[in-house]
């Protein structure tokens, strides 16, 4: 309704009515809903339930709209408000009353409540809730300022001064809540709370809280309080902290601070503090964490970790650790002192669409993983590796370049191998003759493809950990390799370095013969470049062979050619019956012919002979056997290879497909595989002087019970006979076992593996995308190691592995059998048990076993991890708050394997 019409209705009250509208310069909006009957409010500032007199005007919410009113006002912006029941103006007192689902918006501030009263004279607002039929207070005020939300029992707010008084306040701060009897809001957004409590429990009556008589919440800064005490289950703990503060962890904003340590005691290392450190951001893209451990009986660790990220440019992390372990006193016979170190670096940097630099570095002393890590899986790690690479693809070119520095470390032997660097130039498969001819007879030429790859490296081989630095940086001319505690061999540093190049090229094509047979001829070439070779001579005085290195550039060649043919046959086995059960077998035979010269022939110059004893017997040796890429192989090959692969599939008609109401568009049959693979292969070498037939190799793979069980099997058989002598020895003879003994051959090795995994359905269905809780997801990501999924009642998986080998007829068979299983189950909705264990049938011993118990305590959580036996026997009991804000509020009781001597 326009302002002029509204003035006629109000007669002489026109001027009084316009004052609040002009002061507000506002819009009045409302939505018509079923009538709302407000009950009497017993709050201190009571709102009238019924108003009478010609100083009172009740506006129909549908008509409470003023289009354009411009006047001077002390308020900076428009106030927009609405109510579902009624809006009443008291012009004598200049009051505005709103009833039912009230919503008010002023600049970045909004309010929702059941009842609101606005005093235009003093520019104040009062809001409260109402009691429902059960006497519960509903519709309590919810006050939102920017992104901050506050709940209250009663709320008073001044639009002009932006001050407020809140009773029964509940404020969301980070992932927690501040509860206060009375809170005052200041114009800068600061809240001063009296009788305050901080908790991360979302219940009205929280399980725990930290209480203080005075709490100050600073905007975009931190929470400061007076003396603090902890209350759990309404029981105050006899611990008082004189003051406290909680920094506000805003998104994308990092803060410096102390990292609180874990504390405890170890029988052999004394009392300790672990992971005590300091964290600080360095600029916008970097941060740094320095932490360490200290033990009262000696021993310490110090580490530094830094992560960095620049959006759309690069990201990575760097870590460095050094530690000292001490057990016993120096005078003790079993005293030990060890030091360990570790360097880690991860980096990813896409320089441009064709160039990428990346690094994954993990270099350490051999004892580091077992002495510095608390991860049980690291204890069984035998090898670690690193790489730093630069990858480059050339636009409009088939070539790509990869330069890599790599490292491989054997923890058991305490040795390293490094490539400094490796250069790899690759050419993708090209078909240079694809446009030569369109004739059918020339298809083999148009399909011909060629590939090329060149690889070069400088390699450091078998470096002892203790000599890594002097050999890598060449700080010495020679080093001493200790063979025992008192004997050593002096070796020049340059002798650890080997350099080589390898070239690989191939050409292949395919031909279709008689429509169903695929013919694939191919040619492969390998070239090797080395800068030194070996020369062996016989020393008659010592009766031993001596080796010396001969410098000089060499180019070695190796090549071979092959042709293969394969096709498919199909057989269908139809069974009688109503369900139309059928099995289809696909048979894929393949035959190939391979030709390779004997590169040990003297004409190639790659092999040489040396006298090996005083009787004049000679030994054929490879002059390039220490080359980093190998060398041309010995022995001629003219072999035919055979392989036969079978796949069995089945189908049968669904039982429900016989129903008259069955949808004809739906498939009537169930299809599946009985055997994914059943194959056999062997080869026959015509150029060999004996044992021309290669061992038979068999393999099978299938899935059972609707793909729940995976089954894999394999075996090898030696087709030649064996003869035994009278002293228990045995040897192979060049006679087929089938002809001599009536058997296919002798089983030399076999493997069988079975694995399966089962899990129940989730207790509750997944949330819809619009119900996704971003805050909950972020909390899980911030403490992923503490997350336990109680929605899956149970899960179980196991694997069984059997291995048999007997390569020498006279030796005993080597049989290994292992069983591994793991699972978890909820024995109540809030209790979960997880377990991992196994059994070694050969050793007749239980393998590494872990048992974990989890208890969901709503806003707390309990976990108990136990390794009951073995070298790594230990336990850790943790009771902690779920919230990342109070992650240091925890109780730990532990006995860990790192605090004991394991060897």
Coordinates of C-alpha atoms in Angstrom, one line a residue, residues 71-443:
X71 CA 14.6 10.9 5.0
X72 CA 17.3 11.7 7.4
X73 CA 18.1 9.0 9.9
X74 CA 20.8 8.2 12.4
X75 CA 21.0 4.6 11.1
X76 CA 23.5 4.1 8.4
X77 CA 21.6 1.5 6.4
X78 CA 18.1 0.1 5.8
X79 CA 16.5 -2.3 8.3
X80 CA 14.6 -5.1 6.7
X81 CA 12.2 -7.2 8.9
X82 CA 9.4 -9.6 8.6
X83 CA 7.1 -11.7 10.9
X84 CA 4.7 -14.6 10.1
X85 CA 2.0 -13.7 12.5
X86 CA 1.7 -9.9 13.0
X87 CA 3.5 -6.6 13.1
X88 CA 2.1 -4.0 15.6
X89 CA 3.0 -0.4 16.0
X90 CA 2.5 1.5 19.3
X91 CA 2.8 5.1 18.2
X92 CA 2.5 6.5 21.8
X93 CA 5.7 4.7 22.9
X94 CA 7.2 4.6 19.4
X95 CA 7.5 0.8 19.6
X96 CA 7.3 -2.0 17.0
X97 CA 6.3 -5.5 18.0
X98 CA 6.8 -8.5 15.7
X99 CA 5.3 -12.0 16.4
X100 CA 6.1 -15.4 14.9
X101 CA 9.2 -16.4 13.0
X102 CA 10.6 -12.9 13.1
X103 CA 13.5 -12.1 10.8
X104 CA 15.5 -8.8 10.9
X105 CA 18.4 -7.8 8.7
X106 CA 20.6 -4.8 9.3
X107 CA 23.8 -4.4 7.2
X108 CA 25.8 -7.6 8.0
X109 CA 23.7 -8.4 11.1
X110 CA 20.6 -10.6 11.2
X111 CA 18.3 -11.9 13.8
X112 CA 15.7 -14.7 14.0
X113 CA 13.5 -15.1 17.0
X114 CA 9.9 -15.9 18.0
X115 CA 9.3 -12.4 19.5
X116 CA 11.0 -9.1 18.9
X117 CA 10.4 -5.6 20.2
X118 CA 12.0 -2.6 18.5
X119 CA 12.3 0.8 20.3
X120 CA 12.7 3.4 17.6
X121 CA 13.2 6.2 20.1
X122 CA 16.3 4.6 21.5
X123 CA 17.1 2.5 18.5
X124 CA 17.2 -0.7 20.5
X125 CA 15.9 -4.2 19.8
X126 CA 14.9 -6.9 22.3
X127 CA 14.3 -10.5 21.3
X128 CA 13.2 -13.6 23.2
X129 CA 11.6 -17.0 22.7
X130 CA 8.2 -18.4 23.8
X131 CA 7.2 -21.5 25.8
X132 CA 5.6 -24.4 23.9
X133 CA 2.9 -26.7 25.3
X134 CA 5.4 -28.7 27.2
X135 CA 6.9 -25.6 28.8
X136 CA 10.1 -25.7 26.7
X137 CA 11.5 -22.4 25.5
X138 CA 11.4 -22.4 21.7
X139 CA 12.1 -19.8 19.1
X140 CA 15.1 -18.4 21.1
X141 CA 17.1 -15.6 19.4
X142 CA 19.7 -16.5 16.9
X143 CA 22.0 -13.6 16.2
X144 CA 24.3 -13.6 13.2
X145 CA 27.0 -11.1 12.4
X146 CA 29.0 -11.7 9.3
X147 CA 29.9 -15.4 9.6
X148 CA 29.6 -15.6 13.4
X149 CA 26.5 -17.0 15.0
X150 CA 25.3 -16.6 18.6
X151 CA 22.3 -18.1 20.3
X152 CA 20.7 -16.7 23.4
X153 CA 17.8 -16.9 25.8
X154 CA 17.3 -13.1 25.7
X155 CA 19.0 -10.5 23.6
X156 CA 19.1 -6.7 23.6
X157 CA 20.9 -4.8 20.8
X158 CA 21.4 -1.1 20.0
X159 CA 21.5 -0.4 16.2
X160 CA 23.3 2.9 16.6
X161 CA 26.1 2.0 19.1
X162 CA 26.2 -1.7 18.0
X163 CA 26.3 -2.7 21.7
X164 CA 24.4 -5.7 22.9
X165 CA 23.5 -7.6 26.1
X166 CA 23.0 -11.4 25.8
X167 CA 21.6 -13.7 28.5
X168 CA 22.1 -17.4 28.3
X169 CA 24.5 -16.9 25.4
X170 CA 25.8 -19.8 23.2
X171 CA 28.5 -18.6 20.7
X172 CA 30.1 -20.8 18.0
X173 CA 33.9 -20.3 18.1
X174 CA 36.0 -22.4 15.7
X175 CA 34.9 -25.9 16.3
X176 CA 33.7 -25.3 19.9
X177 CA 31.2 -23.3 21.8
X178 CA 31.3 -20.6 24.5
X179 CA 28.5 -20.7 27.0
X180 CA 27.9 -17.6 29.2
X181 CA 25.3 -16.6 31.8
X182 CA 25.6 -12.9 30.6
X183 CA 27.6 -11.5 27.7
X184 CA 28.2 -8.0 26.6
X185 CA 28.9 -7.1 23.0
X186 CA 31.1 -4.1 22.2
X187 CA 31.0 -2.1 19.0
X188 CA 34.2 -3.6 17.7
X189 CA 32.7 -7.1 18.0
X190 CA 34.4 -8.0 21.3
X191 CA 32.4 -10.1 23.7
X192 CA 32.9 -10.0 27.5
X193 CA 31.3 -13.0 29.1
X194 CA 30.5 -13.6 32.7
X195 CA 30.2 -17.1 34.1
X196 CA 31.7 -18.5 30.8
X197 CA 32.4 -22.1 29.7
X198 CA 34.3 -23.3 26.7
X199 CA 33.5 -26.7 25.2
X200 CA 33.6 -28.7 22.0
X201 CA 30.6 -30.8 23.0
X202 CA 27.5 -29.8 21.1
X203 CA 25.0 -30.9 23.7
X204 CA 22.9 -28.4 25.7
X205 CA 24.4 -29.9 28.9
X206 CA 28.0 -30.6 27.7
X207 CA 30.0 -33.6 28.9
X208 CA 32.9 -31.4 29.7
X209 CA 33.9 -27.8 29.7
X210 CA 36.6 -25.4 30.7
X211 CA 35.1 -22.8 33.0
X212 CA 36.1 -19.3 33.9
X213 CA 34.4 -16.4 35.6
X214 CA 35.5 -14.0 32.9
X215 CA 36.1 -14.7 29.2
X216 CA 36.8 -12.2 26.5
X217 CA 36.4 -13.1 22.8
X218 CA 38.3 -10.8 20.5
X219 CA 37.1 -10.5 16.9
X220 CA 39.4 -12.3 14.4
X221 CA 42.0 -12.7 17.1
X222 CA 41.8 -15.0 20.1
X223 CA 39.9 -16.0 23.2
X224 CA 41.3 -14.8 26.5
X225 CA 40.2 -15.8 30.0
X226 CA 41.0 -15.5 33.7
X227 CA 41.6 -18.5 35.9
X228 CA 40.5 -21.8 34.3
X229 CA 39.3 -25.0 35.7
X230 CA 38.3 -28.3 34.0
X231 CA 34.9 -29.9 34.6
X232 CA 34.1 -33.4 33.4
X233 CA 30.6 -34.9 33.9
X234 CA 29.8 -31.9 36.2
X235 CA 32.7 -32.9 38.4
X236 CA 35.4 -30.1 38.8
X237 CA 38.9 -31.3 38.6
X238 CA 41.2 -29.9 41.3
X239 CA 43.5 -28.2 38.8
X240 CA 43.4 -24.4 38.2
X241 CA 45.3 -22.6 35.5
X242 CA 45.8 -18.9 36.3
X243 CA 44.9 -17.7 32.8
X244 CA 44.4 -19.0 29.3
X245 CA 44.0 -18.2 25.6
X246 CA 42.9 -20.0 22.5
X247 CA 44.0 -18.5 19.2
X248 CA 41.4 -18.3 16.5
X249 CA 42.4 -20.7 13.7
X250 CA 40.9 -18.9 10.8
X251 CA 41.0 -20.5 7.4
X252 CA 44.2 -19.9 5.4
X253 CA 45.7 -18.1 8.4
X254 CA 48.6 -19.7 10.3
X255 CA 49.9 -18.8 13.7
X256 CA 53.2 -19.4 15.4
X257 CA 53.2 -21.3 18.7
X258 CA 54.6 -24.0 20.9
X259 CA 53.9 -27.6 20.1
X260 CA 53.1 -29.3 23.4
X261 CA 55.0 -32.6 23.9
X262 CA 53.9 -36.1 24.9
X263 CA 55.3 -37.1 28.2
X264 CA 55.9 -40.4 29.9
X265 CA 58.6 -42.7 31.2
X266 CA 60.5 -45.7 29.9
X267 CA 62.2 -48.4 32.1
X268 CA 65.4 -48.2 30.1
X269 CA 65.5 -44.6 28.9
X270 CA 63.9 -42.8 31.8
X271 CA 61.4 -40.0 31.8
X272 CA 60.9 -38.3 28.4
X273 CA 59.3 -35.5 26.5
X274 CA 58.5 -36.3 22.9
X275 CA 57.6 -34.0 20.0
X276 CA 58.3 -30.8 22.0
X277 CA 58.7 -28.1 19.4
X278 CA 57.8 -24.8 17.9
X279 CA 55.9 -24.0 14.7
X280 CA 56.0 -20.8 12.7
X281 CA 54.9 -19.7 9.3
X282 CA 57.5 -18.1 7.0
X283 CA 55.8 -15.7 4.7
X284 CA 52.7 -16.8 2.8
X285 CA 54.1 -19.9 1.2
X286 CA 56.4 -21.6 3.7
X287 CA 56.3 -22.9 7.3
X288 CA 58.7 -24.5 9.7
X289 CA 58.3 -27.0 12.6
X290 CA 61.3 -27.7 14.8
X291 CA 60.7 -30.5 17.4
X292 CA 62.7 -33.0 19.4
X293 CA 62.7 -35.7 22.1
X294 CA 64.7 -35.8 25.3
X295 CA 65.2 -38.7 27.8
X296 CA 66.5 -38.3 31.4
X297 CA 68.9 -41.3 31.0
X298 CA 70.5 -40.0 27.9
X299 CA 69.3 -40.0 24.3
X300 CA 67.7 -37.3 22.3
X301 CA 66.3 -36.4 18.8
X302 CA 66.0 -33.2 17.0
X303 CA 64.1 -32.7 13.7
X304 CA 63.0 -29.9 11.4
X305 CA 60.1 -30.1 8.9
X306 CA 59.0 -27.5 6.4
X307 CA 56.2 -27.5 3.9
X308 CA 55.7 -25.0 1.1
X309 CA 53.1 -24.3 -1.5
X310 CA 52.5 -21.7 -4.2
X311 CA 49.2 -22.2 -5.9
X312 CA 49.4 -23.3 -9.6
X313 CA 53.3 -23.2 -9.2
X314 CA 54.8 -25.7 -6.9
X315 CA 54.4 -27.5 -3.6
X316 CA 56.4 -29.8 -1.4
X317 CA 58.0 -30.5 2.0
X318 CA 61.4 -31.0 3.5
X319 CA 62.4 -32.9 6.6
X320 CA 65.7 -33.5 8.5
X321 CA 66.2 -35.6 11.6
X322 CA 69.2 -36.6 13.8
X323 CA 69.0 -38.7 16.9
X324 CA 71.2 -40.4 19.5
X325 CA 70.1 -43.5 21.5
X326 CA 71.7 -44.6 24.7
X327 CA 71.1 -47.8 26.6
X328 CA 73.0 -48.6 29.8
X329 CA 76.1 -47.1 31.3
X330 CA 79.5 -47.2 29.6
X331 CA 80.7 -49.8 32.1
X332 CA 77.8 -52.1 31.3
X333 CA 78.8 -55.1 29.1
X334 CA 75.7 -54.6 27.0
X335 CA 75.8 -50.8 26.8
X336 CA 75.0 -49.4 23.4
X337 CA 75.4 -45.9 21.8
X338 CA 74.0 -45.3 18.3
X339 CA 73.3 -42.3 16.1
X340 CA 70.9 -42.1 13.2
X341 CA 69.9 -39.5 10.7
X342 CA 67.3 -39.1 7.9
X343 CA 66.7 -36.6 5.1
X344 CA 63.4 -36.4 3.2
X345 CA 62.2 -34.1 0.4
X346 CA 59.0 -34.2 -1.7
X347 CA 58.5 -31.7 -4.4
X348 CA 56.2 -31.2 -7.4
X349 CA 56.6 -28.4 -9.9
X350 CA 54.9 -28.3 -13.3
X351 CA 57.1 -25.7 -15.0
X352 CA 55.0 -25.6 -18.2
X353 CA 52.6 -28.0 -20.0
X354 CA 55.6 -30.0 -21.4
X355 CA 58.0 -29.8 -18.5
X356 CA 57.7 -31.1 -15.0
X357 CA 60.2 -31.3 -12.1
X358 CA 59.5 -33.6 -9.2
X359 CA 61.4 -35.1 -6.3
X360 CA 60.8 -37.9 -3.7
X361 CA 63.9 -38.3 -1.5
X362 CA 64.3 -40.6 1.5
X363 CA 67.9 -41.1 2.5
X364 CA 68.9 -42.3 6.0
X365 CA 71.3 -44.3 7.9
X366 CA 70.4 -48.0 8.0
X367 CA 69.3 -48.0 11.6
X368 CA 67.2 -44.8 11.3
X369 CA 63.8 -46.4 10.4
X370 CA 64.0 -48.8 13.3
X371 CA 65.3 -46.2 15.8
X372 CA 63.5 -43.0 14.9
X373 CA 60.2 -44.2 13.5
X374 CA 57.2 -45.3 15.7
X375 CA 55.5 -47.0 12.7
X376 CA 55.5 -50.7 13.0
X377 CA 55.5 -51.2 9.2
X378 CA 58.8 -49.3 9.0
X379 CA 60.4 -51.8 11.2
X380 CA 60.0 -54.5 8.5
X381 CA 61.2 -52.2 5.7
X382 CA 64.3 -53.6 4.0
X383 CA 64.7 -51.2 1.1
X384 CA 64.1 -47.5 0.6
X385 CA 64.5 -45.5 -2.6
X386 CA 64.6 -41.9 -3.8
X387 CA 64.3 -40.1 -7.1
X388 CA 64.7 -36.5 -8.5
X389 CA 63.5 -36.1 -12.0
X390 CA 63.0 -33.6 -14.8
X391 CA 60.5 -34.7 -17.5
X392 CA 60.3 -32.9 -20.8
X393 CA 58.1 -33.7 -23.8
X394 CA 58.8 -31.9 -27.0
X395 CA 55.8 -30.3 -28.8
X396 CA 55.1 -31.6 -32.3
X397 CA 57.8 -34.3 -31.8
X398 CA 57.7 -38.0 -30.9
X399 CA 60.5 -37.6 -28.4
X400 CA 60.5 -37.1 -24.6
X401 CA 63.4 -36.6 -22.2
X402 CA 63.7 -37.7 -18.6
X403 CA 66.7 -36.9 -16.4
X404 CA 66.7 -38.7 -13.0
X405 CA 68.9 -38.9 -9.9
X406 CA 67.9 -42.0 -8.0
X407 CA 68.9 -43.8 -4.9
X408 CA 68.4 -47.4 -3.6
X409 CA 69.3 -48.4 -0.1
X410 CA 69.5 -51.9 1.4
X411 CA 68.8 -51.6 5.1
X412 CA 70.0 -55.1 6.0
X413 CA 73.3 -54.9 4.2
X414 CA 73.8 -51.2 5.0
X415 CA 74.7 -50.4 1.4
X416 CA 73.5 -47.9 -1.2
X417 CA 73.3 -47.7 -5.0
X418 CA 72.9 -44.3 -6.8
X419 CA 72.4 -43.1 -10.3
X420 CA 74.0 -39.7 -10.8
X421 CA 72.2 -39.1 -13.1
X422 CA 70.2 -41.2 -15.5
X423 CA 69.3 -39.8 -18.9
X424 CA 66.4 -41.3 -20.8
X425 CA 65.5 -40.3 -24.3
X426 CA 62.4 -42.1 -25.7
X427 CA 60.6 -42.0 -29.0
X428 CA 57.0 -43.1 -29.1
X429 CA 56.0 -45.7 -31.7
X430 CA 56.0 -44.3 -35.2
X431 CA 54.5 -45.8 -38.4
X432 CA 56.6 -44.2 -41.1
X433 CA 55.0 -46.2 -44.0
X434 CA 51.3 -45.8 -43.1
X435 CA 50.7 -43.6 -46.3
X436 CA 52.9 -45.6 -48.7
X437 CA 50.1 -47.6 -50.3
X438 CA 46.4 -48.4 -50.0
X439 CA 46.8 -51.8 -51.5
X440 CA 45.5 -54.8 -49.4
X441 CA 48.8 -56.6 -50.0
X442 CA 50.8 -53.8 -48.5
X443 CA 48.9 -53.5 -45.1

